[in-house]
């Protein structure tokens, strides 16, 4: 019975790997198709539950799935975003990152992570109300480096400022954060839920 179970599990693993390869191939074709259209691509990245899908929905009006759970977003969702004073953009929502993401899962999420690697700009969403926001931001940067997306320009989007007590709320709606000597990135404080700061972003 054990041997039979092993064979069944092995066959299922092989079938899922073939399915995964087909999904990756399809996503690659979609990306190549979009590459022929001259729209800049903005990928929304961040630690899981930072509010990426809520921000995606607020920006694009798309009916993105939002849930307070691990890996609520598995497939990359892509929408066109019309802005009043600049050319249109393509915005991609991606899977939430977690600490010590196993290599097997990095492989499984390759199709959604590639949206980040091939983007022109990253919106790195940080949960401003999380007591671990510093560690989570560093972990996302580590995964971005692992997939080859570390050199892509990013805007740090500190989300959920509406959940902060008045004494901890930022005095200015934007500033810059020094990630390393000589490397400063813009930081914008928003609430994707209430809409605060979205116009500035």
PDB file of C-alpha atoms in Angstrom:
ATOM      1  CA  UNK A   1       0.000   0.000   0.000  1.00  0.00           C
ATOM      2  CA  UNK A   2       2.871   2.383   0.814  1.00  0.00           C
ATOM      3  CA  UNK A   3       4.507   1.704  -2.548  1.00  0.00           C
ATOM      4  CA  UNK A   4       1.207   2.247  -4.327  1.00  0.00           C
ATOM      5  CA  UNK A   5       0.704   5.549  -2.482  1.00  0.00           C
ATOM      6  CA  UNK A   6       4.238   6.618  -3.409  1.00  0.00           C
ATOM      7  CA  UNK A   7       3.584   5.946  -7.098  1.00  0.00           C
ATOM      8  CA  UNK A   8       0.284   7.829  -7.023  1.00  0.00           C
ATOM      9  CA  UNK A   9       1.934  10.817  -5.333  1.00  0.00           C
ATOM     10  CA  UNK A  10       4.873  10.755  -7.770  1.00  0.00           C
ATOM     11  CA  UNK A  11       2.506  10.685 -10.754  1.00  0.00           C
ATOM     12  CA  UNK A  12       0.568  13.606  -9.293  1.00  0.00           C
ATOM     13  CA  UNK A  13       3.778  15.597  -8.752  1.00  0.00           C
ATOM     14  CA  UNK A  14       4.836  14.973 -12.356  1.00  0.00           C
ATOM     15  CA  UNK A  15       1.404  15.991 -13.639  1.00  0.00           C
ATOM     16  CA  UNK A  16       1.461  19.202 -11.569  1.00  0.00           C
ATOM     17  CA  UNK A  17       4.968  20.018 -12.789  1.00  0.00           C
ATOM     18  CA  UNK A  18       3.779  19.660 -16.393  1.00  0.00           C
ATOM     19  CA  UNK A  19       0.774  21.882 -15.632  1.00  0.00           C
ATOM     20  CA  UNK A  20       3.066  24.427 -14.005  1.00  0.00           C
ATOM     21  CA  UNK A  21       5.392  24.438 -17.020  1.00  0.00           C
ATOM     22  CA  UNK A  22       2.371  25.078 -19.263  1.00  0.00           C
ATOM     23  CA  UNK A  23       1.216  27.970 -17.043  1.00  0.00           C
ATOM     24  CA  UNK A  24       4.711  29.496 -17.141  1.00  0.00           C
ATOM     25  CA  UNK A  25       4.795  29.123 -20.950  1.00  0.00           C
ATOM     26  CA  UNK A  26       1.387  30.809 -21.284  1.00  0.00           C
ATOM     27  CA  UNK A  27       2.401  33.665 -18.974  1.00  0.00           C
ATOM     28  CA  UNK A  28       5.609  34.147 -20.956  1.00  0.00           C
ATOM     29  CA  UNK A  29       3.570  34.432 -24.161  1.00  0.00           C
ATOM     30  CA  UNK A  30       1.269  36.997 -22.515  1.00  0.00           C
ATOM     31  CA  UNK A  31       4.264  39.019 -21.342  1.00  0.00           C
ATOM     32  CA  UNK A  32       5.845  38.931 -24.804  1.00  0.00           C
ATOM     33  CA  UNK A  33       2.547  40.076 -26.273  1.00  0.00           C
ATOM     34  CA  UNK A  34       2.439  43.016 -23.855  1.00  0.00           C
ATOM     35  CA  UNK A  35       6.079  43.847 -24.626  1.00  0.00           C
ATOM     36  CA  UNK A  36       4.989  44.701 -28.176  1.00  0.00           C
ATOM     37  CA  UNK A  37       2.643  47.340 -26.771  1.00  0.00           C
ATOM     38  CA  UNK A  38       4.671  50.396 -25.697  1.00  0.00           C
ATOM     39  CA  UNK A  39       3.192  50.819 -22.207  1.00  0.00           C
ATOM     40  CA  UNK A  40       5.457  51.038 -19.161  1.00  0.00           C
ATOM     41  CA  UNK A  41       4.843  48.175 -16.707  1.00  0.00           C
ATOM     42  CA  UNK A  42       4.434  48.841 -12.985  1.00  0.00           C
ATOM     43  CA  UNK A  43       4.498  45.800 -10.678  1.00  0.00           C
ATOM     44  CA  UNK A  44       3.035  45.955  -7.181  1.00  0.00           C
ATOM     45  CA  UNK A  45       5.203  43.941  -4.798  1.00  0.00           C
ATOM     46  CA  UNK A  46       5.370  43.576  -1.036  1.00  0.00           C
ATOM     47  CA  UNK A  47       5.131  41.322   1.966  1.00  0.00           C
ATOM     48  CA  UNK A  48       1.981  39.242   2.233  1.00  0.00           C
ATOM     49  CA  UNK A  49      -1.032  41.171   3.636  1.00  0.00           C
ATOM     50  CA  UNK A  50       0.613  44.564   3.070  1.00  0.00           C
ATOM     51  CA  UNK A  51      -2.403  45.605   0.979  1.00  0.00           C
ATOM     52  CA  UNK A  52      -1.120  45.059  -2.571  1.00  0.00           C
ATOM     53  CA  UNK A  53      -4.397  43.803  -4.014  1.00  0.00           C
ATOM     54  CA  UNK A  54      -6.365  46.551  -2.243  1.00  0.00           C
ATOM     55  CA  UNK A  55      -4.013  49.115  -3.801  1.00  0.00           C
ATOM     56  CA  UNK A  56      -4.274  47.410  -7.202  1.00  0.00           C
ATOM     57  CA  UNK A  57      -8.054  47.577  -6.985  1.00  0.00           C
ATOM     58  CA  UNK A  58      -7.989  51.215  -5.831  1.00  0.00           C
ATOM     59  CA  UNK A  59      -5.700  52.245  -8.708  1.00  0.00           C
ATOM     60  CA  UNK A  60      -7.276  50.281 -11.550  1.00  0.00           C
ATOM     61  CA  UNK A  61     -10.845  49.615 -10.444  1.00  0.00           C
ATOM     62  CA  UNK A  62     -10.195  45.918 -11.142  1.00  0.00           C
ATOM     63  CA  UNK A  63     -12.096  43.320  -9.163  1.00  0.00           C
ATOM     64  CA  UNK A  64      -8.957  41.826  -7.596  1.00  0.00           C
ATOM     65  CA  UNK A  65      -9.395  39.210  -4.877  1.00  0.00           C
ATOM     66  CA  UNK A  66      -8.580  40.640  -1.444  1.00  0.00           C
ATOM     67  CA  UNK A  67      -8.202  38.519   1.684  1.00  0.00           C
ATOM     68  CA  UNK A  68      -6.253  38.574   4.935  1.00  0.00           C
ATOM     69  CA  UNK A  69      -4.487  35.291   4.256  1.00  0.00           C
ATOM     70  CA  UNK A  70      -1.227  33.873   2.979  1.00  0.00           C
ATOM     71  CA  UNK A  71      -0.862  33.835  -0.822  1.00  0.00           C
ATOM     72  CA  UNK A  72      -4.320  35.284  -1.484  1.00  0.00           C
ATOM     73  CA  UNK A  73      -2.939  36.373  -4.870  1.00  0.00           C
ATOM     74  CA  UNK A  74      -1.286  33.539  -6.782  1.00  0.00           C
ATOM     75  CA  UNK A  75      -1.860  34.477 -10.411  1.00  0.00           C
ATOM     76  CA  UNK A  76      -0.532  37.832 -11.573  1.00  0.00           C
ATOM     77  CA  UNK A  77      -3.445  40.136 -12.378  1.00  0.00           C
ATOM     78  CA  UNK A  78      -2.666  42.753 -15.022  1.00  0.00           C
ATOM     79  CA  UNK A  79      -4.699  45.852 -15.892  1.00  0.00           C
ATOM     80  CA  UNK A  80      -4.229  49.015 -17.899  1.00  0.00           C
ATOM     81  CA  UNK A  81      -4.172  52.236 -15.874  1.00  0.00           C
ATOM     82  CA  UNK A  82      -5.130  55.545 -17.448  1.00  0.00           C
ATOM     83  CA  UNK A  83      -3.500  58.559 -15.828  1.00  0.00           C
ATOM     84  CA  UNK A  84      -4.485  62.180 -16.494  1.00  0.00           C
ATOM     85  CA  UNK A  85      -1.087  63.719 -17.319  1.00  0.00           C
ATOM     86  CA  UNK A  86       1.149  60.812 -18.402  1.00  0.00           C
ATOM     87  CA  UNK A  87       0.939  57.922 -20.874  1.00  0.00           C
ATOM     88  CA  UNK A  88      -1.083  54.870 -19.882  1.00  0.00           C
ATOM     89  CA  UNK A  89       0.551  52.187 -17.735  1.00  0.00           C
ATOM     90  CA  UNK A  90       0.187  48.456 -17.318  1.00  0.00           C
ATOM     91  CA  UNK A  91      -0.128  47.538 -13.619  1.00  0.00           C
ATOM     92  CA  UNK A  92       0.536  44.003 -12.348  1.00  0.00           C
ATOM     93  CA  UNK A  93      -0.447  42.663  -8.918  1.00  0.00           C
ATOM     94  CA  UNK A  94       1.916  39.938  -7.666  1.00  0.00           C
ATOM     95  CA  UNK A  95       2.106  37.232  -4.995  1.00  0.00           C
ATOM     96  CA  UNK A  96       2.862  38.365  -1.446  1.00  0.00           C
ATOM     97  CA  UNK A  97       6.380  37.592  -0.255  1.00  0.00           C
ATOM     98  CA  UNK A  98       7.075  35.827   3.033  1.00  0.00           C
ATOM     99  CA  UNK A  99      10.147  35.268   5.183  1.00  0.00           C
ATOM    100  CA  UNK A 100      12.376  32.379   4.080  1.00  0.00           C
ATOM    101  CA  UNK A 101      10.293  31.602   0.997  1.00  0.00           C
ATOM    102  CA  UNK A 102      11.408  28.076   0.012  1.00  0.00           C
ATOM    103  CA  UNK A 103      13.074  27.668  -3.384  1.00  0.00           C
ATOM    104  CA  UNK A 104      10.333  25.216  -4.399  1.00  0.00           C
ATOM    105  CA  UNK A 105       7.748  27.943  -3.881  1.00  0.00           C
ATOM    106  CA  UNK A 106       9.896  30.495  -5.700  1.00  0.00           C
ATOM    107  CA  UNK A 107       9.820  28.064  -8.633  1.00  0.00           C
ATOM    108  CA  UNK A 108       6.051  27.612  -8.315  1.00  0.00           C
ATOM    109  CA  UNK A 109       5.495  31.384  -8.247  1.00  0.00           C
ATOM    110  CA  UNK A 110       7.893  32.028 -11.099  1.00  0.00           C
ATOM    111  CA  UNK A 111       5.190  33.284 -13.443  1.00  0.00           C
ATOM    112  CA  UNK A 112       3.980  35.939 -11.021  1.00  0.00           C
ATOM    113  CA  UNK A 113       7.474  36.846  -9.798  1.00  0.00           C
ATOM    114  CA  UNK A 114       8.583  37.414 -13.401  1.00  0.00           C
ATOM    115  CA  UNK A 115       6.072  40.270 -13.606  1.00  0.00           C
ATOM    116  CA  UNK A 116       8.243  42.012 -11.017  1.00  0.00           C
ATOM    117  CA  UNK A 117      11.523  41.178 -12.760  1.00  0.00           C
ATOM    118  CA  UNK A 118      10.369  42.559 -16.103  1.00  0.00           C
ATOM    119  CA  UNK A 119       8.696  45.708 -14.764  1.00  0.00           C
ATOM    120  CA  UNK A 120       9.871  49.270 -15.434  1.00  0.00           C
ATOM    121  CA  UNK A 121       8.920  50.378 -11.913  1.00  0.00           C
ATOM    122  CA  UNK A 122       8.098  48.599  -8.655  1.00  0.00           C
ATOM    123  CA  UNK A 123       5.541  49.845  -6.162  1.00  0.00           C
ATOM    124  CA  UNK A 124       6.903  48.220  -3.000  1.00  0.00           C
ATOM    125  CA  UNK A 125       3.933  48.157  -0.619  1.00  0.00           C
ATOM    126  CA  UNK A 126       4.782  48.145   3.099  1.00  0.00           C
ATOM    127  CA  UNK A 127       2.284  47.678   5.947  1.00  0.00           C
ATOM    128  CA  UNK A 128       2.922  50.896   7.895  1.00  0.00           C
ATOM    129  CA  UNK A 129       0.978  49.537  10.871  1.00  0.00           C
ATOM    130  CA  UNK A 130       3.027  46.323  11.176  1.00  0.00           C
ATOM    131  CA  UNK A 131       5.494  46.145  14.094  1.00  0.00           C
ATOM    132  CA  UNK A 132       7.751  44.133  11.745  1.00  0.00           C
ATOM    133  CA  UNK A 133       7.653  46.544   8.810  1.00  0.00           C
ATOM    134  CA  UNK A 134      11.443  46.992   8.695  1.00  0.00           C
ATOM    135  CA  UNK A 135      12.131  43.244   8.589  1.00  0.00           C
ATOM    136  CA  UNK A 136       9.371  42.687   6.020  1.00  0.00           C
ATOM    137  CA  UNK A 137      10.722  45.425   3.741  1.00  0.00           C
ATOM    138  CA  UNK A 138      14.216  43.924   3.909  1.00  0.00           C
ATOM    139  CA  UNK A 139      12.828  40.435   3.175  1.00  0.00           C
ATOM    140  CA  UNK A 140      11.003  41.679   0.068  1.00  0.00           C
ATOM    141  CA  UNK A 141      14.210  43.355  -1.123  1.00  0.00           C
ATOM    142  CA  UNK A 142      16.058  40.051  -0.571  1.00  0.00           C
ATOM    143  CA  UNK A 143      13.579  38.137  -2.754  1.00  0.00           C
ATOM    144  CA  UNK A 144      13.712  40.874  -5.402  1.00  0.00           C
ATOM    145  CA  UNK A 145      17.472  40.470  -5.477  1.00  0.00           C
ATOM    146  CA  UNK A 146      17.106  36.684  -5.721  1.00  0.00           C
ATOM    147  CA  UNK A 147      14.881  36.921  -8.802  1.00  0.00           C
ATOM    148  CA  UNK A 148      17.027  39.591 -10.491  1.00  0.00           C
ATOM    149  CA  UNK A 149      14.740  42.577  -9.839  1.00  0.00           C
ATOM    150  CA  UNK A 150      16.906  44.472  -7.335  1.00  0.00           C
ATOM    151  CA  UNK A 151      18.030  47.100  -9.865  1.00  0.00           C
ATOM    152  CA  UNK A 152      14.522  48.164 -10.902  1.00  0.00           C
ATOM    153  CA  UNK A 153      13.496  51.635  -9.636  1.00  0.00           C
ATOM    154  CA  UNK A 154      10.945  51.513  -6.845  1.00  0.00           C
ATOM    155  CA  UNK A 155       8.595  53.721  -4.916  1.00  0.00           C
ATOM    156  CA  UNK A 156       8.066  52.671  -1.318  1.00  0.00           C
ATOM    157  CA  UNK A 157       4.338  52.809  -0.617  1.00  0.00           C
ATOM    158  CA  UNK A 158       3.660  52.845   3.117  1.00  0.00           C
ATOM    159  CA  UNK A 159       0.065  51.622   3.246  1.00  0.00           C
ATOM    160  CA  UNK A 160      -2.510  51.477   6.092  1.00  0.00           C
ATOM    161  CA  UNK A 161      -1.503  54.827   7.609  1.00  0.00           C
ATOM    162  CA  UNK A 162      -5.152  55.170   8.648  1.00  0.00           C
ATOM    163  CA  UNK A 163      -4.494  52.409  11.213  1.00  0.00           C
ATOM    164  CA  UNK A 164      -1.679  54.359  12.899  1.00  0.00           C
ATOM    165  CA  UNK A 165      -2.335  56.372  16.066  1.00  0.00           C
ATOM    166  CA  UNK A 166      -2.204  60.123  15.484  1.00  0.00           C
ATOM    167  CA  UNK A 167       1.175  60.386  17.258  1.00  0.00           C
ATOM    168  CA  UNK A 168       2.775  57.932  14.785  1.00  0.00           C
ATOM    169  CA  UNK A 169       1.315  59.323  11.581  1.00  0.00           C
ATOM    170  CA  UNK A 170       3.864  60.894   9.199  1.00  0.00           C
ATOM    171  CA  UNK A 171       4.028  64.682   9.208  1.00  0.00           C
ATOM    172  CA  UNK A 172       4.507  64.855   5.428  1.00  0.00           C
ATOM    173  CA  UNK A 173       2.668  62.732   2.809  1.00  0.00           C
ATOM    174  CA  UNK A 174       5.972  61.880   1.090  1.00  0.00           C
ATOM    175  CA  UNK A 175       9.703  61.802   1.808  1.00  0.00           C
ATOM    176  CA  UNK A 176      12.761  59.744   0.870  1.00  0.00           C
ATOM    177  CA  UNK A 177      14.261  56.730   2.618  1.00  0.00           C
ATOM    178  CA  UNK A 178      17.981  55.944   2.423  1.00  0.00           C
ATOM    179  CA  UNK A 179      18.238  52.207   1.754  1.00  0.00           C
ATOM    180  CA  UNK A 180      22.020  52.267   1.423  1.00  0.00           C
ATOM    181  CA  UNK A 181      24.723  54.956   1.253  1.00  0.00           C
ATOM    182  CA  UNK A 182      23.883  57.059  -1.777  1.00  0.00           C
ATOM    183  CA  UNK A 183      20.680  55.099  -2.533  1.00  0.00           C
ATOM    184  CA  UNK A 184      17.551  57.055  -1.680  1.00  0.00           C
ATOM    185  CA  UNK A 185      14.080  56.034  -2.823  1.00  0.00           C
ATOM    186  CA  UNK A 186      10.848  58.034  -2.698  1.00  0.00           C
ATOM    187  CA  UNK A 187       8.381  57.018   0.003  1.00  0.00           C
ATOM    188  CA  UNK A 188       4.672  57.850  -0.128  1.00  0.00           C
ATOM    189  CA  UNK A 189       2.241  57.369   2.770  1.00  0.00           C
ATOM    190  CA  UNK A 190      -1.226  56.173   1.799  1.00  0.00           C
ATOM    191  CA  UNK A 191      -4.312  54.232   2.778  1.00  0.00           C
ATOM    192  CA  UNK A 192      -5.478  52.108  -0.142  1.00  0.00           C
ATOM    193  CA  UNK A 193      -8.638  51.369   1.854  1.00  0.00           C
ATOM    194  CA  UNK A 194      -9.698  54.995   2.470  1.00  0.00           C
ATOM    195  CA  UNK A 195      -8.024  56.528  -0.589  1.00  0.00           C
ATOM    196  CA  UNK A 196      -5.742  58.806   1.432  1.00  0.00           C
ATOM    197  CA  UNK A 197      -2.581  59.683  -0.520  1.00  0.00           C
ATOM    198  CA  UNK A 198      -3.613  57.898  -3.746  1.00  0.00           C
ATOM    199  CA  UNK A 199      -3.641  61.092  -5.825  1.00  0.00           C
ATOM    200  CA  UNK A 200      -0.095  61.867  -4.681  1.00  0.00           C
ATOM    201  CA  UNK A 201       1.026  58.304  -5.488  1.00  0.00           C
TER     202      UNK A 201
END
